[in-house]
XYZ file of C-alpha atoms in Angstrom:
565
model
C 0.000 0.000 0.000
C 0.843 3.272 -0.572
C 2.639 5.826 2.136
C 0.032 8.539 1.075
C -3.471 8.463 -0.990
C -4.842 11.706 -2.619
C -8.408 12.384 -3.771
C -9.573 15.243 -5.710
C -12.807 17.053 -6.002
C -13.532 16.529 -2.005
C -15.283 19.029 -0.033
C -14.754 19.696 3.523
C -17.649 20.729 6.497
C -20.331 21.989 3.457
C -17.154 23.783 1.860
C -18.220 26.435 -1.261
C -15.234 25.533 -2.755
C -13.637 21.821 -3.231
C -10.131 20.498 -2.435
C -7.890 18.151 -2.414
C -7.922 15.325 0.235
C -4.366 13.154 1.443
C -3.979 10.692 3.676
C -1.072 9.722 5.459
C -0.340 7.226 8.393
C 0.288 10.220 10.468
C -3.133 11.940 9.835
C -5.170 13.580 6.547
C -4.978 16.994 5.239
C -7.485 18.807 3.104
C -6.137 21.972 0.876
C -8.728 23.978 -1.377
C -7.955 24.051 -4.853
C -7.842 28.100 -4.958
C -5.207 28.195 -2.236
C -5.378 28.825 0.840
C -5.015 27.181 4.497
C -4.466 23.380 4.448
C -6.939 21.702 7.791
C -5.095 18.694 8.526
C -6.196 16.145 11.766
C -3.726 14.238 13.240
C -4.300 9.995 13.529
C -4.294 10.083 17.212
C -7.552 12.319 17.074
C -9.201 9.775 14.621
C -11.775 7.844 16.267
C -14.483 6.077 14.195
C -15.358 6.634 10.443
C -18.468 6.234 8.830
C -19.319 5.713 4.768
C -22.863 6.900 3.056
C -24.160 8.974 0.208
C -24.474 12.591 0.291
C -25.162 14.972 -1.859
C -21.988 15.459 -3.672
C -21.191 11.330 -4.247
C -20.134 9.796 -1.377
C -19.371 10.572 1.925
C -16.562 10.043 4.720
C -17.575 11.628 8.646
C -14.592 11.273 10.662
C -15.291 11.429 14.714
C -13.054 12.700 17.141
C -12.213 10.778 19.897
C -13.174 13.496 22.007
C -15.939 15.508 20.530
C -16.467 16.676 16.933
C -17.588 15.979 13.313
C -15.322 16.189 10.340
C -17.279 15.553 7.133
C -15.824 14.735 3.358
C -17.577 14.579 0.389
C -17.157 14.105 -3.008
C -15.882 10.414 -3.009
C -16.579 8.595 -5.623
C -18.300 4.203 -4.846
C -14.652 2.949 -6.337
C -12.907 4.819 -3.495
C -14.956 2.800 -0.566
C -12.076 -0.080 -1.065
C -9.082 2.448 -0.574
C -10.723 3.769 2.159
C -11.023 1.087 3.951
C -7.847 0.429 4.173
C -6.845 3.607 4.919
C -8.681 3.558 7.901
C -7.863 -0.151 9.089
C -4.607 -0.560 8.814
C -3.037 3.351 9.415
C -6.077 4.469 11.877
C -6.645 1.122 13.517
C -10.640 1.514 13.079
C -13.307 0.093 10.355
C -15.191 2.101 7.986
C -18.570 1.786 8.616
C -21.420 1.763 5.939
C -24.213 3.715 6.959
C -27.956 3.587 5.113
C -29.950 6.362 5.376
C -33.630 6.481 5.826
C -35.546 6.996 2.781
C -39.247 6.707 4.215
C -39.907 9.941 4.972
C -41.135 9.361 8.484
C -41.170 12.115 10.718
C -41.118 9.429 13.988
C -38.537 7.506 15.227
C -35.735 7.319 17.922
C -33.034 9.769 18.861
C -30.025 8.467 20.037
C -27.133 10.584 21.808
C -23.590 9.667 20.192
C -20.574 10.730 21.426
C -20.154 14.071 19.144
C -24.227 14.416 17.116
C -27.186 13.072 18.146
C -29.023 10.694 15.294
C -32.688 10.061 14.666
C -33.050 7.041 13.731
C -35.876 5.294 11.384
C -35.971 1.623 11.752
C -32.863 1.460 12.984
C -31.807 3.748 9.650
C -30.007 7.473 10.390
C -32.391 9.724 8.710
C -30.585 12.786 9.626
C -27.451 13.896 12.428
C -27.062 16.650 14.610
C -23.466 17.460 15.634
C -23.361 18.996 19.312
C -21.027 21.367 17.581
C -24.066 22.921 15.655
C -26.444 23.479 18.376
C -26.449 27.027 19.980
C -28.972 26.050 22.844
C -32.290 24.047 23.863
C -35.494 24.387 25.450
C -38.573 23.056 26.919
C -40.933 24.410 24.279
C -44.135 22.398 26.238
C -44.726 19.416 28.426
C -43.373 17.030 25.729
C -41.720 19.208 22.734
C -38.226 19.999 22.726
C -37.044 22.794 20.892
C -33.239 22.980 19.553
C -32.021 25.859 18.242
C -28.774 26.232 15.576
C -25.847 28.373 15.455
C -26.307 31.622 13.622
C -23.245 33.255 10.981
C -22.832 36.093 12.037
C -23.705 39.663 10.456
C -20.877 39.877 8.745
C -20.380 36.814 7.551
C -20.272 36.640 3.956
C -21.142 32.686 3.738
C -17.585 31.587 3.433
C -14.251 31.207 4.847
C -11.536 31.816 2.151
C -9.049 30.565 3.934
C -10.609 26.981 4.055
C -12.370 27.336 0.633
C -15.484 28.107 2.157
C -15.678 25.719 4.921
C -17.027 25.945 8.329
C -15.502 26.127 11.446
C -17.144 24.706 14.761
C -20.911 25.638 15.661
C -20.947 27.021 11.821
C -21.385 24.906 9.470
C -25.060 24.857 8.758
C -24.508 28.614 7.951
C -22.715 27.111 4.581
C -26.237 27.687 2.308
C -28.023 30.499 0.902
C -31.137 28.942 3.159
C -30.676 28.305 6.934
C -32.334 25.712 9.223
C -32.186 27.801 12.503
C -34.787 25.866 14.986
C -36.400 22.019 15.228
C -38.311 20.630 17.307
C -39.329 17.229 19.080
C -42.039 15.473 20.544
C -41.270 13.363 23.068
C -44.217 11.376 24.446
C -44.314 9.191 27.794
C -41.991 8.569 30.707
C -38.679 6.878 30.990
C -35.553 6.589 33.244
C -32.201 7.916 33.137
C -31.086 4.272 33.002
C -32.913 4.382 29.431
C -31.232 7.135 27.876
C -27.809 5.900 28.644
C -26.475 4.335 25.919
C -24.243 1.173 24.386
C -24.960 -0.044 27.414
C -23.362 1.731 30.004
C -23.330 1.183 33.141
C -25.722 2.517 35.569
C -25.190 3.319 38.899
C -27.613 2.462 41.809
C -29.122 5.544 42.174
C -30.096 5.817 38.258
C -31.276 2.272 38.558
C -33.945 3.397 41.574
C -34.755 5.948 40.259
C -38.364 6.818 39.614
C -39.774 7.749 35.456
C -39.663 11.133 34.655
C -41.169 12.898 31.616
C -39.217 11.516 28.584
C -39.103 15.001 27.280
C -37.693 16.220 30.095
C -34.511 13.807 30.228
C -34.086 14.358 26.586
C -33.453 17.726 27.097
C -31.275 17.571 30.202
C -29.019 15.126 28.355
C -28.351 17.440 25.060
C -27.996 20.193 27.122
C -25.068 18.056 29.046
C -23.594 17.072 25.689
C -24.085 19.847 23.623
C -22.209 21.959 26.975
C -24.564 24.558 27.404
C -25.139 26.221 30.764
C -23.321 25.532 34.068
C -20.806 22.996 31.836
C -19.526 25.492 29.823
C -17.439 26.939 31.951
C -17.184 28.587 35.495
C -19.733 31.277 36.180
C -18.143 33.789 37.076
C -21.625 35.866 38.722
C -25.086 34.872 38.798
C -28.290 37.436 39.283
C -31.017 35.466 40.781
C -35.195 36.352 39.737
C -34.120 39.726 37.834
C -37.717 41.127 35.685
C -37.654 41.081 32.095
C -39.910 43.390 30.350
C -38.905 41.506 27.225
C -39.297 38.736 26.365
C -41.182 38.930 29.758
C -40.663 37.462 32.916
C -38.343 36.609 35.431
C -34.403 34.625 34.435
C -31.412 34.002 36.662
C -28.703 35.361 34.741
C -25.280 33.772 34.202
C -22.380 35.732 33.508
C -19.797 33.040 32.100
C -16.236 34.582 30.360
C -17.591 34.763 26.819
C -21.107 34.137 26.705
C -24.389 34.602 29.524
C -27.258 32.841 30.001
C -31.045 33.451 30.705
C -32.374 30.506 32.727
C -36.088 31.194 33.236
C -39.382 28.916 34.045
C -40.041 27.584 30.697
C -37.222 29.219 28.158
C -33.337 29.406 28.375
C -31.485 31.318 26.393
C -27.290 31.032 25.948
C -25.967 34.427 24.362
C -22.547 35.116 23.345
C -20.756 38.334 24.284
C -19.996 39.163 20.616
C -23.698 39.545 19.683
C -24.255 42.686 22.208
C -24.235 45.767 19.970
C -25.773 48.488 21.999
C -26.023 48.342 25.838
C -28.148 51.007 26.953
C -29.301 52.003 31.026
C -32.422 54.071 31.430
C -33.688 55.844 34.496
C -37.951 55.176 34.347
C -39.940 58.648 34.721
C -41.569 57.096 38.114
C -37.311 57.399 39.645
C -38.173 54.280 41.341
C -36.788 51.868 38.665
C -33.808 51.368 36.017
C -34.357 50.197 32.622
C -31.442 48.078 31.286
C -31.254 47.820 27.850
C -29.577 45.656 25.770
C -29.584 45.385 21.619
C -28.517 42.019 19.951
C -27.571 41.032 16.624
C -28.260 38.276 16.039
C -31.870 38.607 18.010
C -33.483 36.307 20.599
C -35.257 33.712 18.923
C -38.335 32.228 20.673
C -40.757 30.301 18.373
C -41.671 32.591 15.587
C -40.807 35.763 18.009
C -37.809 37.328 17.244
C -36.339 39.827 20.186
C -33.287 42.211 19.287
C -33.556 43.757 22.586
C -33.522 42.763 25.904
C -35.355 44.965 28.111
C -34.905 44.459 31.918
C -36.149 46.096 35.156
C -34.396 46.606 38.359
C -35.544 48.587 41.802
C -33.304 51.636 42.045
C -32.747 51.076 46.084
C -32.396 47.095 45.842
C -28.574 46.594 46.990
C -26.518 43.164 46.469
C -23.110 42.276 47.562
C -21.526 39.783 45.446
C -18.006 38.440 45.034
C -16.791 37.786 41.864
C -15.505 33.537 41.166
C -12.155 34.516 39.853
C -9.048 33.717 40.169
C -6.871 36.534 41.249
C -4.580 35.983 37.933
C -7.237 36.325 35.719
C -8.507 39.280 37.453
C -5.606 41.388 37.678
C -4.689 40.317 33.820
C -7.242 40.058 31.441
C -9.878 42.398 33.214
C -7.637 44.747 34.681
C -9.138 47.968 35.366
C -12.444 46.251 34.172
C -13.439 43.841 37.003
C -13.657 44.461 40.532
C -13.732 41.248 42.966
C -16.147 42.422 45.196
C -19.245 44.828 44.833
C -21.779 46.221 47.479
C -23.834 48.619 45.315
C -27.460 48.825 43.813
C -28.048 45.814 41.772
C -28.654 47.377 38.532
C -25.239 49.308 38.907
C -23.575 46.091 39.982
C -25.131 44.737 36.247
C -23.806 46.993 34.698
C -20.372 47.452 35.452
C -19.922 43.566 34.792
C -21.721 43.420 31.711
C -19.055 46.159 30.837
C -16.225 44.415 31.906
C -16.661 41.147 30.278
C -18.685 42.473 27.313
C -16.617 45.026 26.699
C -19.309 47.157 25.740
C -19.677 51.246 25.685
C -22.835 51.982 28.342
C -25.368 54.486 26.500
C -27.288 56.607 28.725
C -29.769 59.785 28.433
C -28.339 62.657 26.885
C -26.963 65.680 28.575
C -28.245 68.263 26.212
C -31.932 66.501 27.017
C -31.427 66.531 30.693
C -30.451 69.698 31.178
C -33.959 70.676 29.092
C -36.239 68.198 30.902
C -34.763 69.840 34.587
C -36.850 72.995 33.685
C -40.007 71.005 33.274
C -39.720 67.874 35.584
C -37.042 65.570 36.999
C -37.578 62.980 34.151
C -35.477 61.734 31.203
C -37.959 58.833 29.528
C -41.246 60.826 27.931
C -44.360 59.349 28.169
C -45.657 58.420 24.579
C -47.279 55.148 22.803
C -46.729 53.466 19.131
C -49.706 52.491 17.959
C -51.607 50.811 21.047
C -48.389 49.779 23.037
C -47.396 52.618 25.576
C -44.105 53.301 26.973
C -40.921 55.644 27.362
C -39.061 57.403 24.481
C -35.091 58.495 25.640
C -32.836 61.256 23.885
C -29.704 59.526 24.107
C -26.859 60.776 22.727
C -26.774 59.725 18.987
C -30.100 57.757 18.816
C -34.057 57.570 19.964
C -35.154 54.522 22.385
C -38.458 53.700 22.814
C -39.045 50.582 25.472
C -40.341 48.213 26.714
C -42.295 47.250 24.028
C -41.862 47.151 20.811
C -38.474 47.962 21.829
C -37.531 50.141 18.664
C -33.963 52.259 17.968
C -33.267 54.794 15.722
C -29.933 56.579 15.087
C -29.741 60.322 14.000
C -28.024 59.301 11.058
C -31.051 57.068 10.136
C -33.195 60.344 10.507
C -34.197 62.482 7.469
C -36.770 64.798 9.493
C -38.897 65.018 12.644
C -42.756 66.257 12.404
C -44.704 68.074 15.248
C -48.468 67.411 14.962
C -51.000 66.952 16.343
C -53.820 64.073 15.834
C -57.237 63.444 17.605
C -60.323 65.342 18.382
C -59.850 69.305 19.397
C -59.726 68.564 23.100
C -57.160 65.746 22.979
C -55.008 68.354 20.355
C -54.865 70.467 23.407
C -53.135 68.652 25.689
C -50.705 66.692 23.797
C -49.179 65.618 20.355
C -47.401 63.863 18.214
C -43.935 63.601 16.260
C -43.547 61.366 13.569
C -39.395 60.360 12.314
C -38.909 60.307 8.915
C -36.203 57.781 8.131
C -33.603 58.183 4.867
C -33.443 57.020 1.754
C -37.557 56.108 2.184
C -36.880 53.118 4.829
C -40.535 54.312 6.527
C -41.457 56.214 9.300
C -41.971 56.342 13.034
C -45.025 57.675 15.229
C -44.676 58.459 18.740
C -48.241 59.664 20.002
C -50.166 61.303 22.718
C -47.008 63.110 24.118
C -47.535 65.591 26.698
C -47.805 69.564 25.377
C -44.980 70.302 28.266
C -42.354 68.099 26.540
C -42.454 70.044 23.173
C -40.008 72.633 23.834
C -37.563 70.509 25.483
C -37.536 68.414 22.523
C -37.204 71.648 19.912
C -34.658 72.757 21.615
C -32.643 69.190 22.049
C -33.340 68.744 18.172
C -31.791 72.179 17.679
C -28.679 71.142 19.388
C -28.201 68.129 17.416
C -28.675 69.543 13.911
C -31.670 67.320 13.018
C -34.741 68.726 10.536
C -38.042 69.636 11.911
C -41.111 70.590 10.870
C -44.032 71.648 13.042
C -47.419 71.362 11.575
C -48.759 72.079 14.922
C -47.597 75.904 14.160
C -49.035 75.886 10.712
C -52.350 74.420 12.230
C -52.969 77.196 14.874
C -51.695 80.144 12.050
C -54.427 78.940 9.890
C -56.836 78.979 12.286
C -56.400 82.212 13.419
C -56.694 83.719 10.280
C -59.717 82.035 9.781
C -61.004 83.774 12.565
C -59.838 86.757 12.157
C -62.032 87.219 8.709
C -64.334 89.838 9.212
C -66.682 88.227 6.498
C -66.535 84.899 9.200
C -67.552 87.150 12.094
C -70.360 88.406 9.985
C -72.509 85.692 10.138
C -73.453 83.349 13.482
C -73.590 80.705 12.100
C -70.783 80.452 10.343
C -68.627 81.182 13.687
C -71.023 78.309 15.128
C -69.397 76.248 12.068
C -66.098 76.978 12.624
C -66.369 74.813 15.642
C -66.204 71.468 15.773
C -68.867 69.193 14.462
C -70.736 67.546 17.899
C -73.274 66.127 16.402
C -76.551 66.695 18.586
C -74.809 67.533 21.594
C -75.201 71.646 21.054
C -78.955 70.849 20.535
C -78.926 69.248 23.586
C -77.402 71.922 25.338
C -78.916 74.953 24.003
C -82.859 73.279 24.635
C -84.535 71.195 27.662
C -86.497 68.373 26.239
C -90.122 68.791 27.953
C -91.390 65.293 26.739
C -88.932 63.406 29.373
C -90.464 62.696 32.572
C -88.453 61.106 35.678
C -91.134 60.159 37.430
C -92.848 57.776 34.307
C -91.704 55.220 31.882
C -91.813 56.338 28.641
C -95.087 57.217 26.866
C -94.211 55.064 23.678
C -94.521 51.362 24.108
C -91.607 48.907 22.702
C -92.895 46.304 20.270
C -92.471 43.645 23.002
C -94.554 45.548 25.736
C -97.713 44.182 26.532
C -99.211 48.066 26.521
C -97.955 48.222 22.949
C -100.529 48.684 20.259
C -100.485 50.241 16.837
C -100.291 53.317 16.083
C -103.324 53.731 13.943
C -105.956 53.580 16.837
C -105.923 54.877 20.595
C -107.830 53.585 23.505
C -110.587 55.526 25.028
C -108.146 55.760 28.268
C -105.652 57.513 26.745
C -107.465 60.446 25.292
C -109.753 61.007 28.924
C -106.065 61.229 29.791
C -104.808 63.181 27.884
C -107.663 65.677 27.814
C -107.482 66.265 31.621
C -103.987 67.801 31.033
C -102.615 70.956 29.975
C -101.671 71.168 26.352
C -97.771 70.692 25.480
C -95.964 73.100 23.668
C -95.359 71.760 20.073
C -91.711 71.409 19.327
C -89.241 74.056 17.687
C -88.880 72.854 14.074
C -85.586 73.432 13.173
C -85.083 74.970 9.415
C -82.743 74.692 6.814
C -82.115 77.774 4.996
């Protein structure tokens, strides 16, 4: 046999681009054929290989022996021979010849592996997960498990030159111009933890006692163990327990690990890397009892259908925690230097903050000066009170952007904005009190409403839109100019009712005003009879009752007819 065997054509992890493949008894090595970085994988790492069809021809998955998926394909049904004895006598293990499932079932049996978990159809893979490739789990109901996949990031343009395209860990699904980001399984009945071990390892005694839980459940526990998300990823280096999230609402314990964090809530967990905080934002709420925390994310929280780019949460402004950091002094006084402190007795939504900072990394956005300094003359609030659409909450000045939270949480940068219109929108008492300001954005990417503001807040924001250069109209001056000159027409003042028209329409509610209506009575029901009374009777005859009746009382006065002219 040959000291090395070369294959052409192969592509590596859902690579754009293909390569050539060697193998050597010390290992393989895979080289695009554009150039670039070669991936090699030494034979001490080589732990089981399996042989099927794929998409491409034929396909080799190598798997680590500790964790970890290498896939190659491309091969062509001659090379299966070769291969084989490649992998038998240089890697000391068998290729294995997988069939895939080709009934279409959607029901079958997962099975945890040591690196992907399978679902299996009669025994029959009908489709692999690697652990590498999922981002994080949950509980979507009593028996559904949701897994959720890695995400390229924004600026990923879909490949990695340097490998020809190919992926690197917790990636490669991000290889197509379509993305499968979420699945989900139903897991019916109970089982034991005994159960879900698997090749038959050994249980201990307290496994073996122990009672069935909800399949689902144990399903999810174990991919969360071998997929390492949570508490196994790493130490934790803080933890803030029950802290209220306006959105996605409700209460998490948060996580604070060295490169990522984690939600762990009732129902939902989320795992969030550092890297996808863009904007980290802390509001004081108008009632100076809370803080708003604010933080944007790209990519966005994914729940379901729901999508979340901000995280909104809520903390009391006199609730103080003392917490000690779990670092090591090295680590500390090295990487997070000046950053970190290891020990904190402030208000908890300070103590947040300055952590998020340090291990984020991020810049901490708050109201802007400029604003506060107007807002002091009128009240000691920075968030104004306003609603889009039917959802009401807070819209901050900050510094180079507009925040409305909690919900829709919605950003937009001055450099976004085109122009800002004052109006105002409702009936003429409503116009009174408050108004409106709608954001024009650039280039025609839509427009923003913020409604029912209070009057008292429009000359703090002139003024702070002054300061920062941005284009305004006010309609609400145009509005009251041409009003007044309506009324100042001496040909309008003329005529009554033509100042009577000038007002609002009310319907009959100045009729009601101006006359009493005689014909209501207090002290009687009413003289006409519903068609469901038993008094009722048409109106083409009268009983002799009613005209003794009404001849025994003083005449009415007839009605004012009111005239058209």
């Amino acid at each position: 046999m040959a000291a090395m065997e070369s294959f052409d054509n192969i592509y590596l992890d859902l690579s754009k681009e293909s390569g050539k493949c060697r193998f050597a008894e010390t290992g393989f090595g895979w080289r695009p054929s554009g150039g670039g970085d070669t991936f090699t994988l030494d034979h001490t790492n080589i732990g089981g290989a399996q042989w099927s069809r794929a998409s491409k021809g034929y396909e080799v998955k190598i798997l680590h022996r500790n964790s970890g998926v290498v896939q190659l394909d491309g091969f062509q049904q001659d090379d299966f021979e070769t291969l084989s004895k490649v992998f038998k006598n240089w890697y000391s293990t068998n290729l294995e010849t997988k069939e895939h499932a080709l009934r279409g079932w959607n029901w079958g049996k997962g099975e945890f592996g040591k690196a992907e978990l399978a679902f299996n159809v009669q025994n029959r893979p009908a489709f692999e997960i690697p652990y590498s490739e999922v981002s994080n789990t949950n509980l979507a109901g009593k028996n559904e498990v949701a897994v959720e996949f890695s995400l390229p990031a924004a600026d990923d343009a879909g490949t990695n030159g340097a490998l020809g395209g190919a992926r690197s860990k917790g990636k490669k699904a991000g290889a197509g111009k379509d993305q499968l980001v979420e699945l989900r399984f139903y897991i019916p009945g109970v089982t034991t933890k005994k159960e879900t071990l698997e090749n038959g390892e050994e249980a201990n005694s307290d496994a073996e006692d122990e009672e069935e839980q909800n399949a689902a459940t144990l399903f999810y526990d174990t991919l969360m163990e071998k997929a390492e998300i949570g508490e196994v990823a790493g130490d934790t280096f803080a933890t803030f327990l029950d802290v209220l999230h306006l959105t996605p609402r409700g209460r998490f314990d948060i996580d604070m690990y060295e490169t990522s964090f984690r939600l762990r809530g009732k129902t939902y967990d989320y795992k969030i890397q550092y890297e996808a905080i863009k904007k980290f934002m802390v509001l004081p709420k108008p009632d100076e009892l809370h803080f708003m925390i604010c933080i944007g994310l790209d990519p966005p929280l994914r729940q379901g259908q729901t999508r979340y780019p901000f995280l909104v949460m809520q903390f009391k402004k006199d609730e103080e925690v003392t917490i000690d950091l779990n670092m090591t002094d090295e680590l500390l006084n090295g990487k997070y230097e000046g950053k970190l402190l290891p020990h904190y007795e402030q208000p908890l939504h300070q103590v947040v903050t300055q952590v998020f900072r340090g291990l984020a990394g991020k810049k901490v956005n708050q109201p802007a000066k400029d604003f506060s300094r107007q807002v002091r003359i009128h009240h000691q609030q920075f968030g104004i009170k306003c609603s889009i659409k039917a959802s009401e909450g807070f819209l901050y000045c900050l510094e180079k952007a507009f925040m409305f939270v909690p919900k829709p949480a919605t950003y937009i940068s001055f450099e976004q904005t085109a122009s800002i219109t004052f109006s105002r929108v409702g009936g003429a008492v409503s116009a009174s009190r408050t108004f409106d300001i709608t954001i024009h954005l650039k280039g025609g990417a839509g427009e923003s409403q913020f409604s029912n503001i209070n009057r008292e807040e429009q000359k703090p924001l002139e003024e702070f839109f002054k300061i920062k250069g941005l284009r305004v109209k006010n309609e609400m001056d145009e509005d009251t100019s041409i009003l007044a000159a309506a009324l100042g027409d001496p040909d309008m003042a003329s005529s009554d009712e033509e100042v009577v028209a000038a007002r609002a329409d009310r319907g009959s509610a100045d009729e009601d005003e101006e006359s009493i209506d005689e014909d209501f009575q207090t002290d009687s029901e009413s003289d006409v009879a519903e068609e469901y009374d038993s008094a009722h009777e048409s109106s083409g005859s009268g009983s002799e009752d009613e005209e003794e009746v009404a001849s025994g009382q003083e005449e009415r006065p007839k009605k004012k007819v009111k005239t058209e002219d």
